Structures are given as C-alpha cells and as structure tokens.
PDB file of C-alpha atoms in Angstrom:
ATOM      1  CA  UNK A 190      92.078  55.812  84.796  1.00 48.00           C
ATOM      2  CA  UNK A 191      91.728  56.837  81.796  1.00 46.00           C
ATOM      3  CA  UNK A 192      94.058  59.194  80.073  1.00 46.00           C
ATOM      4  CA  UNK A 193      91.475  61.213  79.353  1.00 48.00           C
ATOM      5  CA  UNK A 194      89.846  60.820  82.950  1.00 49.00           C
ATOM      6  CA  UNK A 195      93.377  61.893  84.651  1.00 49.00           C
ATOM      7  CA  UNK A 196      93.823  64.974  82.151  1.00 47.00           C
ATOM      8  CA  UNK A 197      90.203  66.219  83.644  1.00 48.00           C
ATOM      9  CA  UNK A 198      90.877  65.651  87.161  1.00 48.00           C
ATOM     10  CA  UNK A 199      94.606  67.322  87.212  1.00 49.00           C
ATOM     11  CA  UNK A 200      92.734  70.127  85.068  1.00 52.00           C
ATOM     12  CA  UNK A 201      89.766  70.368  87.903  1.00 54.00           C
ATOM     13  CA  UNK A 202      93.046  70.383  90.412  1.00 55.00           C
ATOM     14  CA  UNK A 203      94.756  73.369  88.599  1.00 58.00           C
ATOM     15  CA  UNK A 204      91.085  75.803  88.442  1.00 56.00           C
ATOM     16  CA  UNK A 205      90.676  75.023  92.371  1.00 61.00           C
ATOM     17  CA  UNK A 206      94.076  76.106  92.703  1.00 61.00           C
ATOM     18  CA  UNK A 207      94.330  78.948  90.883  1.00 58.00           C
ATOM     19  CA  UNK A 208      90.647  80.240  91.564  1.00 59.00           C
ATOM     20  CA  UNK A 209      92.234  80.936  95.207  1.00 80.00           C
ATOM     21  CA  UNK A 210      93.862  83.687  94.503  1.00 92.00           C
ATOM     22  CA  UNK A 211      90.866  85.637  94.282  1.00 94.00           C
ATOM     23  CA  UNK A 212      88.964  84.145  96.823  1.00 93.00           C
ATOM     24  CA  UNK A 213      92.012  84.588  99.251  1.00 94.00           C
ATOM     25  CA  UNK A 214      91.569  88.688  97.933  1.00 96.00           C
ATOM     26  CA  UNK A 215      88.199  88.228  99.141  1.00 96.00           C
ATOM     27  CA  UNK A 216      88.489  87.466 102.431  1.00 95.00           C
ATOM     28  CA  UNK A 217      90.567  90.368 103.180  1.00 96.00           C
ATOM     29  CA  UNK A 218      87.164  92.775 102.718  1.00 97.00           C
ATOM     30  CA  UNK A 219      83.709  92.554 103.816  1.00 94.00           C
ATOM     31  CA  UNK A 220      81.568  90.694 101.659  1.00 94.00           C
ATOM     32  CA  UNK A 221      78.460  89.832 104.079  1.00 90.00           C
ATOM     33  CA  UNK A 222      76.421  92.683 102.511  1.00 96.00           C
ATOM     34  CA  UNK A 223      72.210  92.851 102.957  1.00 97.00           C
ATOM     35  CA  UNK A 224      70.730  94.724 100.096  1.00 98.00           C
ATOM     36  CA  UNK A 225      68.450  96.083 102.721  1.00 98.00           C
ATOM     37  CA  UNK A 226      71.065  97.978 104.614  1.00 98.00           C
ATOM     38  CA  UNK A 227      73.255  98.942 102.109  1.00 98.00           C
ATOM     39  CA  UNK A 228      69.744 100.456 100.043  1.00 98.00           C
ATOM     40  CA  UNK A 229      68.913 101.422 103.370  1.00 98.00           C
ATOM     41  CA  UNK A 230      73.052 103.278 103.808  1.00 98.00           C
ATOM     42  CA  UNK A 231      72.678 105.309 100.767  1.00 98.00           C
ATOM     43  CA  UNK A 232      68.677 106.374 101.654  1.00 98.00           C
ATOM     44  CA  UNK A 233      70.107 108.076 104.573  1.00 98.00           C
ATOM     45  CA  UNK A 234      73.355 109.582 103.263  1.00 98.00           C
ATOM     46  CA  UNK A 235      70.422 111.302 100.268  1.00 98.00           C
ATOM     47  CA  UNK A 236      67.874 112.276 103.185  1.00 98.00           C
ATOM     48  CA  UNK A 237      70.608 114.303 104.452  1.00 98.00           C
ATOM     49  CA  UNK A 238      73.040 115.813 102.420  1.00 98.00           C
ATOM     50  CA  UNK A 239      71.767 116.385  98.785  1.00 97.00           C
ATOM     51  CA  UNK A 240      70.194 119.803  99.729  1.00 97.00           C
ATOM     52  CA  UNK A 241      73.773 121.423 100.683  1.00 97.00           C
ATOM     53  CA  UNK A 242      75.010 119.862  97.043  1.00 98.00           C
ATOM     54  CA  UNK A 243      72.838 121.405  95.147  1.00 97.00           C
ATOM     55  CA  UNK A 244      74.521 124.618  94.395  1.00 98.00           C
ATOM     56  CA  UNK A 245      75.801 126.125  91.133  1.00 98.00           C
ATOM     57  CA  UNK A 246      79.814 125.641  91.556  1.00 98.00           C
ATOM     58  CA  UNK A 247      79.085 121.953  92.133  1.00 98.00           C
ATOM     59  CA  UNK A 248      76.595 121.790  89.081  1.00 98.00           C
ATOM     60  CA  UNK A 249      79.469 123.154  87.173  1.00 98.00           C
ATOM     61  CA  UNK A 250      82.279 120.721  88.708  1.00 98.00           C
ATOM     62  CA  UNK A 251      79.399 117.897  87.683  1.00 98.00           C
ATOM     63  CA  UNK A 252      79.663 119.273  84.085  1.00 98.00           C
ATOM     64  CA  UNK A 253      83.207 119.081  84.342  1.00 98.00           C
ATOM     65  CA  UNK A 254      83.112 115.283  84.821  1.00 98.00           C
ATOM     66  CA  UNK A 255      80.919 114.775  82.225  1.00 98.00           C
ATOM     67  CA  UNK A 256      81.569 112.265  79.084  1.00 98.00           C
ATOM     68  CA  UNK A 257      79.479 113.720  76.266  1.00 98.00           C
ATOM     69  CA  UNK A 258      78.124 110.291  75.115  1.00 98.00           C
ATOM     70  CA  UNK A 259      76.786 109.060  71.688  1.00 98.00           C
ATOM     71  CA  UNK A 260      76.798 105.323  71.867  1.00 97.00           C
ATOM     72  CA  UNK A 261      74.023 104.393  69.048  1.00 97.00           C
ATOM     73  CA  UNK A 262      73.192 102.060  66.571  1.00 97.00           C
ATOM     74  CA  UNK A 263      72.812 105.184  63.842  1.00 98.00           C
ATOM     75  CA  UNK A 264      75.882 106.741  65.138  1.00 98.00           C
ATOM     76  CA  UNK A 265      77.974 107.687  61.833  1.00 98.00           C
ATOM     77  CA  UNK A 266      80.582 109.783  60.966  1.00 98.00           C
ATOM     78  CA  UNK A 267      79.072 113.045  60.231  1.00 98.00           C
ATOM     79  CA  UNK A 268      76.984 112.625  63.569  1.00 98.00           C
ATOM     80  CA  UNK A 269      80.010 112.257  65.096  1.00 98.00           C
ATOM     81  CA  UNK A 270      81.423 115.243  63.739  1.00 98.00           C
ATOM     82  CA  UNK A 271      78.513 117.471  64.180  1.00 98.00           C
ATOM     83  CA  UNK A 272      78.852 116.483  67.871  1.00 98.00           C
ATOM     84  CA  UNK A 273      82.895 117.526  68.073  1.00 98.00           C
ATOM     85  CA  UNK A 274      82.030 120.740  66.594  1.00 98.00           C
ATOM     86  CA  UNK A 275      79.563 121.266  69.115  1.00 98.00           C
ATOM     87  CA  UNK A 276      81.805 120.721  72.193  1.00 98.00           C
ATOM     88  CA  UNK A 277      84.390 122.652  70.066  1.00 98.00           C
ATOM     89  CA  UNK A 278      82.582 125.735  70.085  1.00 98.00           C
ATOM     90  CA  UNK A 279      80.978 125.493  73.714  1.00 97.00           C
ATOM     91  CA  UNK A 280      84.553 125.217  74.719  1.00 97.00           C
ATOM     92  CA  UNK A 281      85.143 128.254  73.047  1.00 97.00           C
ATOM     93  CA  UNK A 282      81.882 130.516  73.646  1.00 97.00           C
ATOM     94  CA  UNK A 283      81.886 129.797  77.459  1.00 95.00           C
ATOM     95  CA  UNK A 284      85.695 130.582  78.533  1.00 93.00           C
ATOM     96  CA  UNK A 285      84.057 130.491  82.263  1.00 91.00           C
ATOM     97  CA  UNK A 286      82.224 127.025  82.126  1.00 95.00           C
ATOM     98  CA  UNK A 287      84.261 123.688  82.464  1.00 97.00           C
ATOM     99  CA  UNK A 288      84.764 122.081  79.178  1.00 97.00           C
ATOM    100  CA  UNK A 289      83.092 118.499  79.303  1.00 98.00           C
ATOM    101  CA  UNK A 290      86.497 115.424  80.561  1.00 98.00           C
ATOM    102  CA  UNK A 291      85.624 113.335  77.395  1.00 98.00           C
ATOM    103  CA  UNK A 292      83.483 112.133  74.408  1.00 98.00           C
ATOM    104  CA  UNK A 293      81.958 108.412  74.574  1.00 98.00           C
ATOM    105  CA  UNK A 294      81.808 106.641  71.627  1.00 98.00           C
ATOM    106  CA  UNK A 295      82.429 103.570  69.396  1.00 98.00           C
ATOM    107  CA  UNK A 296      85.600 102.817  68.181  1.00 98.00           C
ATOM    108  CA  UNK A 297      85.689 103.151  65.195  1.00 98.00           C
ATOM    109  CA  UNK A 298      84.747 106.975  64.981  1.00 98.00           C
ATOM    110  CA  UNK A 299      88.113 107.229  67.274  1.00 98.00           C
ATOM    111  CA  UNK A 300      89.725 108.615  64.128  1.00 98.00           C
ATOM    112  CA  UNK A 301      87.052 111.355  63.170  1.00 98.00           C
ATOM    113  CA  UNK A 302      86.733 112.193  66.725  1.00 98.00           C
ATOM    114  CA  UNK A 303      90.449 112.626  67.932  1.00 97.00           C
ATOM    115  CA  UNK A 304      90.807 114.312  64.832  1.00 98.00           C
ATOM    116  CA  UNK A 305      88.457 116.930  65.385  1.00 98.00           C
ATOM    117  CA  UNK A 306      88.061 117.694  68.773  1.00 98.00           C
ATOM    118  CA  UNK A 307      90.228 121.092  70.026  1.00 98.00           C
ATOM    119  CA  UNK A 308      89.519 121.048  73.703  1.00 97.00           C
ATOM    120  CA  UNK A 309      92.622 120.831  75.582  1.00 95.00           C
ATOM    121  CA  UNK A 310      92.686 118.208  78.162  1.00 95.00           C
ATOM    122  CA  UNK A 311      89.668 116.616  76.557  1.00 98.00           C
ATOM    123  CA  UNK A 312      90.003 112.320  76.630  1.00 98.00           C
ATOM    124  CA  UNK A 313      88.526 110.608  73.413  1.00 98.00           C
ATOM    125  CA  UNK A 314      86.737 107.494  75.204  1.00 98.00           C
ATOM    126  CA  UNK A 315      85.886 104.824  73.115  1.00 98.00           C
ATOM    127  CA  UNK A 316      83.968 101.517  74.561  1.00 98.00           C
ATOM    128  CA  UNK A 317      85.557  98.226  73.340  1.00 98.00           C
ATOM    129  CA  UNK A 318      85.805  94.452  73.829  1.00 98.00           C
ATOM    130  CA  UNK A 319      82.451  93.761  72.362  1.00 98.00           C
ATOM    131  CA  UNK A 320      80.205  96.740  73.582  1.00 98.00           C
ATOM    132  CA  UNK A 321      78.248  96.392  75.955  1.00 98.00           C
ATOM    133  CA  UNK A 322      77.645  92.639  75.918  1.00 98.00           C
ATOM    134  CA  UNK A 323      80.925  91.804  75.731  1.00 98.00           C
ATOM    135  CA  UNK A 324      80.059  88.330  74.696  1.00 98.00           C
ATOM    136  CA  UNK A 325      82.790  88.096  72.046  1.00 98.00           C
ATOM    137  CA  UNK A 326      86.364  85.986  71.559  1.00 98.00           C
ATOM    138  CA  UNK A 327      89.184  87.277  73.676  1.00 97.00           C
ATOM    139  CA  UNK A 328      91.410  87.989  70.663  1.00 98.00           C
ATOM    140  CA  UNK A 329      88.902  90.018  69.432  1.00 98.00           C
ATOM    141  CA  UNK A 330      88.375  92.323  72.809  1.00 98.00           C
ATOM    142  CA  UNK A 331      92.019  92.865  71.950  1.00 98.00           C
ATOM    143  CA  UNK A 332      92.394  93.946  69.110  1.00 98.00           C
ATOM    144  CA  UNK A 333      89.453  96.506  68.995  1.00 98.00           C
ATOM    145  CA  UNK A 334      91.322  98.276  71.209  1.00 98.00           C
ATOM    146  CA  UNK A 335      94.428  98.203  70.086  1.00 98.00           C
ATOM    147  CA  UNK A 336      93.096  99.502  66.670  1.00 98.00           C
ATOM    148  CA  UNK A 337      90.984 102.269  68.966  1.00 98.00           C
ATOM    149  CA  UNK A 338      94.327 103.516  69.971  1.00 98.00           C
ATOM    150  CA  UNK A 339      95.670 103.553  66.882  1.00 98.00           C
ATOM    151  CA  UNK A 340      92.975 105.699  65.920  1.00 98.00           C
ATOM    152  CA  UNK A 341      93.522 108.309  68.563  1.00 97.00           C
ATOM    153  CA  UNK A 342      91.555 106.674  71.854  1.00 98.00           C
ATOM    154  CA  UNK A 343      92.941 108.181  74.897  1.00 98.00           C
ATOM    155  CA  UNK A 344      90.320 105.909  77.622  1.00 98.00           C
ATOM    156  CA  UNK A 345      88.502 102.714  77.097  1.00 99.00           C
ATOM    157  CA  UNK A 346      85.566 101.341  78.439  1.00 98.00           C
ATOM    158  CA  UNK A 347      85.180  97.848  78.431  1.00 98.00           C
ATOM    159  CA  UNK A 348      82.339  95.681  79.954  1.00 98.00           C
ATOM    160  CA  UNK A 349      83.012  93.018  82.282  1.00 98.00           C
ATOM    161  CA  UNK A 350      82.839  89.779  80.677  1.00 98.00           C
ATOM    162  CA  UNK A 351      79.618  89.184  83.793  1.00 98.00           C
ATOM    163  CA  UNK A 352      78.580  85.670  82.362  1.00 98.00           C
ATOM    164  CA  UNK A 353      81.983  83.989  83.480  1.00 98.00           C
ATOM    165  CA  UNK A 354      82.139  85.906  86.427  1.00 98.00           C
ATOM    166  CA  UNK A 355      78.204  84.656  87.465  1.00 98.00           C
ATOM    167  CA  UNK A 356      79.510  81.684  86.906  1.00 97.00           C
ATOM    168  CA  UNK A 357      82.255  81.746  89.281  1.00 95.00           C
ATOM    169  CA  UNK A 358      85.128  81.717  86.578  1.00 95.00           C
ATOM    170  CA  UNK A 359      87.194  84.118  87.933  1.00 96.00           C
ATOM    171  CA  UNK A 360      90.503  83.736  86.176  1.00 95.00           C
ATOM    172  CA  UNK A 361      89.120  84.331  83.009  1.00 97.00           C
ATOM    173  CA  UNK A 362      87.175  87.096  83.887  1.00 98.00           C
ATOM    174  CA  UNK A 363      90.278  88.642  85.518  1.00 98.00           C
ATOM    175  CA  UNK A 364      92.994  87.765  82.616  1.00 98.00           C
ATOM    176  CA  UNK A 365      90.876  90.120  80.166  1.00 98.00           C
ATOM    177  CA  UNK A 366      90.957  92.867  82.070  1.00 98.00           C
ATOM    178  CA  UNK A 367      94.835  92.584  82.578  1.00 98.00           C
ATOM    179  CA  UNK A 368      95.109  91.656  78.661  1.00 98.00           C
ATOM    180  CA  UNK A 369      93.337  94.722  77.835  1.00 98.00           C
ATOM    181  CA  UNK A 370      94.709  97.014  80.575  1.00 98.00           C
ATOM    182  CA  UNK A 371      98.176  96.008  79.064  1.00 98.00           C
ATOM    183  CA  UNK A 372      97.546  96.995  75.879  1.00 98.00           C
ATOM    184  CA  UNK A 373      95.777 100.411  77.276  1.00 98.00           C
ATOM    185  CA  UNK A 374      99.321 100.955  79.256  1.00 98.00           C
ATOM    186  CA  UNK A 375      99.781 103.246  81.988  1.00 96.00           C
ATOM    187  CA  UNK A 376      99.253 105.913  80.183  1.00 95.00           C
ATOM    188  CA  UNK A 377      95.457 105.560  79.126  1.00 98.00           C
ATOM    189  CA  UNK A 378      92.643 104.373  81.588  1.00 98.00           C
ATOM    190  CA  UNK A 379      90.899 101.676  81.716  1.00 99.00           C
ATOM    191  CA  UNK A 380      87.648 101.908  82.784  1.00 99.00           C
ATOM    192  CA  UNK A 381      86.175  98.863  83.778  1.00 99.00           C
ATOM    193  CA  UNK A 382      81.241  98.274  83.600  1.00 98.00           C
ATOM    194  CA  UNK A 383      80.392  95.838  85.938  1.00 98.00           C
ATOM    195  CA  UNK A 384      77.029  96.242  84.159  1.00 98.00           C
ATOM    196  CA  UNK A 385      75.160  96.544  87.942  1.00 98.00           C
ATOM    197  CA  UNK A 386      71.401  95.819  87.195  1.00 98.00           C
ATOM    198  CA  UNK A 387      72.971  92.113  85.616  1.00 98.00           C
ATOM    199  CA  UNK A 388      74.554  91.250  88.970  1.00 98.00           C
ATOM    200  CA  UNK A 389      71.682  92.211  91.263  1.00 94.00           C
ATOM    201  CA  UNK A 390      73.073  91.986  94.931  1.00 98.00           C
ATOM    202  CA  UNK A 391      75.663  93.813  96.104  1.00 98.00           C
ATOM    203  CA  UNK A 392      77.393  91.437  97.502  1.00 98.00           C
ATOM    204  CA  UNK A 393      78.038  90.773  93.149  1.00 98.00           C
ATOM    205  CA  UNK A 394      78.507  94.224  93.159  1.00 98.00           C
ATOM    206  CA  UNK A 395      81.453  94.769  95.343  1.00 98.00           C
ATOM    207  CA  UNK A 396      83.004  91.560  94.352  1.00 98.00           C
ATOM    208  CA  UNK A 397      82.442  92.753  90.584  1.00 98.00           C
ATOM    209  CA  UNK A 398      84.460  96.035  92.382  1.00 98.00           C
ATOM    210  CA  UNK A 399      87.450  94.422  93.256  1.00 98.00           C
ATOM    211  CA  UNK A 400      88.052  91.790  90.650  1.00 98.00           C
ATOM    212  CA  UNK A 401      88.442  95.138  88.150  1.00 98.00           C
ATOM    213  CA  UNK A 402      90.372  96.700  90.318  1.00 98.00           C
ATOM    214  CA  UNK A 403      92.640  93.724  91.016  1.00 98.00           C
ATOM    215  CA  UNK A 404      92.835  93.239  87.586  1.00 98.00           C
ATOM    216  CA  UNK A 405      94.073  96.668  86.796  1.00 98.00           C
ATOM    217  CA  UNK A 406      91.312  99.103  86.027  1.00 98.00           C
ATOM    218  CA  UNK A 407      91.611 102.256  86.771  1.00 99.00           C
ATOM    219  CA  UNK A 408      88.094 103.405  87.295  1.00 99.00           C
ATOM    220  CA  UNK A 409      85.164 101.087  87.566  1.00 99.00           C
ATOM    221  CA  UNK A 410      82.052 101.952  85.993  1.00 98.00           C
ATOM    222  CA  UNK A 411      78.008 101.043  87.293  1.00 98.00           C
ATOM    223  CA  UNK A 412      76.415 100.787  83.516  1.00 98.00           C
ATOM    224  CA  UNK A 413      76.355 100.121  79.099  1.00 98.00           C
ATOM    225  CA  UNK A 414      72.953 102.032  79.773  1.00 96.00           C
ATOM    226  CA  UNK A 415      71.943  99.250  77.622  1.00 96.00           C
ATOM    227  CA  UNK A 416      70.265  97.170  80.410  1.00 96.00           C
ATOM    228  CA  UNK A 417      68.055  97.870  82.691  1.00 95.00           C
ATOM    229  CA  UNK A 418      68.062  99.436  85.670  1.00 96.00           C
ATOM    230  CA  UNK A 419      71.067 101.138  85.368  1.00 97.00           C
ATOM    231  CA  UNK A 420      73.010 103.493  88.042  1.00 98.00           C
ATOM    232  CA  UNK A 421      71.575 103.262  91.214  1.00 98.00           C
ATOM    233  CA  UNK A 422      72.261 104.541  94.811  1.00 98.00           C
ATOM    234  CA  UNK A 423      72.280 101.474  96.108  1.00 98.00           C
ATOM    235  CA  UNK A 424      75.272 100.086  93.659  1.00 98.00           C
ATOM    236  CA  UNK A 425      76.594 103.490  93.540  1.00 98.00           C
ATOM    237  CA  UNK A 426      77.105 103.092  97.060  1.00 98.00           C
ATOM    238  CA  UNK A 427      78.387  99.730  96.961  1.00 98.00           C
ATOM    239  CA  UNK A 428      81.066 100.736  94.381  1.00 99.00           C
ATOM    240  CA  UNK A 429      82.430 103.247  96.690  1.00 98.00           C
ATOM    241  CA  UNK A 430      83.220 101.602  99.766  1.00 98.00           C
ATOM    242  CA  UNK A 431      84.635  98.997  97.597  1.00 98.00           C
ATOM    243  CA  UNK A 432      86.758 101.618  95.953  1.00 98.00           C
ATOM    244  CA  UNK A 433      87.773 102.752  99.780  1.00 98.00           C
ATOM    245  CA  UNK A 434      88.770  99.460 101.058  1.00 98.00           C
ATOM    246  CA  UNK A 435      90.490  98.781  98.118  1.00 98.00           C
ATOM    247  CA  UNK A 436      92.740 102.205  98.588  1.00 98.00           C
ATOM    248  CA  UNK A 437      93.286 101.275 101.843  1.00 98.00           C
ATOM    249  CA  UNK A 438      94.391  97.941 101.639  1.00 98.00           C
ATOM    250  CA  UNK A 439      96.070  98.609  98.489  1.00 98.00           C
ATOM    251  CA  UNK A 440      97.151 101.651  98.234  1.00 98.00           C
ATOM    252  CA  UNK A 441      95.561 102.321  94.489  1.00 98.00           C
ATOM    253  CA  UNK A 442      93.511 104.867  94.238  1.00 98.00           C
ATOM    254  CA  UNK A 443      90.464 103.774  91.395  1.00 98.00           C
ATOM    255  CA  UNK A 444      88.220 106.519  90.048  1.00 99.00           C
ATOM    256  CA  UNK A 445      84.113 105.714  89.535  1.00 99.00           C
ATOM    257  CA  UNK A 446      82.271 106.085  86.680  1.00 99.00           C
ATOM    258  CA  UNK A 447      78.714 106.595  86.418  1.00 98.00           C
ATOM    259  CA  UNK A 448      76.499 105.689  83.773  1.00 98.00           C
ATOM    260  CA  UNK A 449      73.212 104.222  82.930  1.00 97.00           C
ATOM    261  CA  UNK A 450      69.704 106.450  83.039  1.00 96.00           C
ATOM    262  CA  UNK A 451      71.400 109.627  84.478  1.00 97.00           C
ATOM    263  CA  UNK A 452      69.343 112.328  82.776  1.00 95.00           C
ATOM    264  CA  UNK A 453      68.632 114.679  85.544  1.00 97.00           C
ATOM    265  CA  UNK A 454      70.337 117.393  87.620  1.00 98.00           C
ATOM    266  CA  UNK A 455      68.919 115.734  90.420  1.00 98.00           C
ATOM    267  CA  UNK A 456      70.241 112.685  89.792  1.00 97.00           C
ATOM    268  CA  UNK A 457      73.335 114.316  89.232  1.00 98.00           C
ATOM    269  CA  UNK A 458      73.407 115.318  92.526  1.00 98.00           C
ATOM    270  CA  UNK A 459      72.802 112.881  94.542  1.00 98.00           C
ATOM    271  CA  UNK A 460      75.359 110.400  92.529  1.00 98.00           C
ATOM    272  CA  UNK A 461      77.924 113.267  93.246  1.00 98.00           C
ATOM    273  CA  UNK A 462      76.612 113.396  97.051  1.00 98.00           C
ATOM    274  CA  UNK A 463      77.435 109.281  97.504  1.00 98.00           C
ATOM    275  CA  UNK A 464      81.073 110.147  96.012  1.00 98.00           C
ATOM    276  CA  UNK A 465      81.673 112.785  98.360  1.00 98.00           C
ATOM    277  CA  UNK A 466      80.339 111.156 101.227  1.00 98.00           C
ATOM    278  CA  UNK A 467      82.268 107.739 101.019  1.00 98.00           C
ATOM    279  CA  UNK A 468      85.237 109.064  98.800  1.00 98.00           C
ATOM    280  CA  UNK A 469      85.727 112.225 100.233  1.00 98.00           C
ATOM    281  CA  UNK A 470      87.076 115.233  98.520  1.00 97.00           C
ATOM    282  CA  UNK A 471      89.551 114.055  96.599  1.00 98.00           C
ATOM    283  CA  UNK A 472      87.836 112.453  94.680  1.00 98.00           C
ATOM    284  CA  UNK A 473      85.457 114.818  93.282  1.00 98.00           C
ATOM    285  CA  UNK A 474      87.748 115.872  90.186  1.00 98.00           C
ATOM    286  CA  UNK A 475      87.766 114.392  86.746  1.00 98.00           C
ATOM    287  CA  UNK A 476      90.376 112.817  87.358  1.00 98.00           C
ATOM    288  CA  UNK A 477      88.649 110.520  89.576  1.00 98.00           C
ATOM    289  CA  UNK A 478      85.080 110.849  88.712  1.00 99.00           C
ATOM    290  CA  UNK A 479      83.190 111.041  85.575  1.00 98.00           C
ATOM    291  CA  UNK A 480      79.725 110.975  84.383  1.00 98.00           C
ATOM    292  CA  UNK A 481      78.087 109.184  81.297  1.00 98.00           C
ATOM    293  CA  UNK A 482      75.696 110.716  79.933  1.00 95.00           C
ATOM    294  CA  UNK A 483      74.258 112.017  76.455  1.00 92.00           C
ATOM    295  CA  UNK A 484      71.505 114.444  78.100  1.00 95.00           C
ATOM    296  CA  UNK A 485      72.981 115.566  81.091  1.00 97.00           C
ATOM    297  CA  UNK A 486      74.591 118.396  79.937  1.00 97.00           C
ATOM    298  CA  UNK A 487      71.837 120.237  78.047  1.00 97.00           C
ATOM    299  CA  UNK A 488      70.288 119.445  81.717  1.00 98.00           C
ATOM    300  CA  UNK A 489      72.792 121.297  83.744  1.00 98.00           C
ATOM    301  CA  UNK A 490      73.042 124.068  81.327  1.00 97.00           C
ATOM    302  CA  UNK A 491      69.375 124.681  81.441  1.00 97.00           C
ATOM    303  CA  UNK A 492      69.469 124.617  85.186  1.00 97.00           C
ATOM    304  CA  UNK A 493      71.974 127.241  85.580  1.00 96.00           C
ATOM    305  CA  UNK A 494      70.744 129.673  82.618  1.00 94.00           C
ATOM    306  CA  UNK A 495      67.442 129.359  83.796  1.00 97.00           C
ATOM    307  CA  UNK A 496      65.587 128.406  80.296  1.00 97.00           C
ATOM    308  CA  UNK A 497      65.421 124.957  78.048  1.00 96.00           C
ATOM    309  CA  UNK A 498      69.290 124.441  76.427  1.00 95.00           C
ATOM    310  CA  UNK A 499      69.319 121.646  73.441  1.00 94.00           C
ATOM    311  CA  UNK A 500      72.910 122.349  72.692  1.00 94.00           C
ATOM    312  CA  UNK A 501      74.357 119.052  72.856  1.00 94.00           C
TER     313      UNK A 501
END
C-alpha cells in the first residue's frame, strides 16, 4: 500500500467519524417529510387562520419586524444615505407608528448607514460572506464580516454554503457558520440564509435549518431574494417546525426571517400566520421575527392609509 493511499484511507475514516455528529443530531428529529403533506399543512393553517390576522394592529406589528432592504448592484453612498434619511424622517414624523426593525444593505455601506441612522434600537444589517452565492473563500467570508462589524454593522446575514450542504459536506458548512458567529460574538445577531428555493425538498430545508441552528445561527432566513422561488408557505412552515423542535430539544430559541418575493400585505400576513400558529405568540416580535423586503413598507402604509404611499 503506498503512503499516499494510506493517507487517503485515513482521511476518509476521519471524515466518516466527523460527519457522524451531524447525522446523530439529525436522528433526534423527524426527517421523513413528505412535500405534499407539508404543503397541505401550510395550506390548512392559511385557509383557517389568515382572516383573523388581517387587522391594523398586526399590520403595524409586521411593519415593526421589517428590514428595509436595498441590495442592488446600483446602490451607492448617496442612495443609501437617502434611504437612511427617509427612515429617520419617517420615525420623526410618525410617533404613533412603530419604526422598522433594521436597514439591510451591502457591507460597504455599513459606515454610511451606521453613522446616518438616528432611530433608536434600529439594526444595521449587512449581508456578508460572499452574498448572494456564498461561493468565495472562507477567509474572505470572515474578513468581510469583521470589516462590516468594524464599520458599524450590528447584524450579519450570511448564506449557508448550499453547494457543500447538498454534497453532504456538513463539516465545511458548519465550520463556516461557526467561525462567522465567533466573529459576530454573543451581542450580534447572525442570520443564516438557507436559500430554500435551491434546497427544493422539505427534508433538505429542515436539515439545513437544523445545521444552521446547531452551528450558532441566531435567526434562520428563507432566501436571498436572488434565487427563484423565494419564500414559500411550505418552506416557512418547515423552518418554523425545525425551530420549534430545536427549541424543545435544546432550550435554544432561534428567530426566523422571511425574505424573497414578499411584496403585498396579504403575503406578509400569510407568513405571520404560519409563524403564529407553529411557534406561538412568543415569536411575534422583532426580536424573533423579521421580514426582509424592499416594497413591503410602502404596501403596508398604503393599506393602512387607504391611499397609494410610495414613501420608501
């Protein structure tokens, strides 16, 4: 046997032993999910419960969970400054209305957003780690995160390494999340985007959700908004069930962020309803529930005021 072959063999054994801790973790949860049944369960919740949540109070609550998002290739300092000024003005002029939870932007705007945002308790969320594909070197991901935090980011959204996940390299997936969480520290929310549209099956979505939570995610998030489909009721339902089971198993609470294609008030209320019915009242605050959207703020304001508002 050549030394090269021995080395390879040894490496393989190590790998099997390593991945088993993730497999062991998965074994604690129900992993036999049938996509049709999951879709059906989400549908039943929506058909029975949405109506009761169509109230002004809940629309305001959803607004308070909003992350006003600008992730365009055309963004520049000026456009982000304009956006933060709008948010500041909105908060000043609407004292009876909640302010959004966060502004969500690319890392190079952390300093302009952080220094110009004047709303108390509003987070500066930066997408880090080679967003939206996550296909860069782990070293680049950690450096990008550290620079964003140094510049004023107070929350980090990263994309799980979906390619590694789908090929079963859970070690790599977990290590990256773990390292980025270590840079964020306890005080800074790390939201891990699963990119549910690329995962396709409910079983994959649940596995990815558990992987993210196991590796230190404070929130799990549906989508980048750059891959179709974005959020779906079935995906959100599956993520909520994973959060609930993980909480029951470990005592750790994880938030959920719903993003990707949420434009209408009806969409938002649907997802709110799924979270309420699966996770309960405790999760219905900006501390545990977020919506990532760019046009939803205007939709909610238009709906409440009864006229077209294009403020943001």
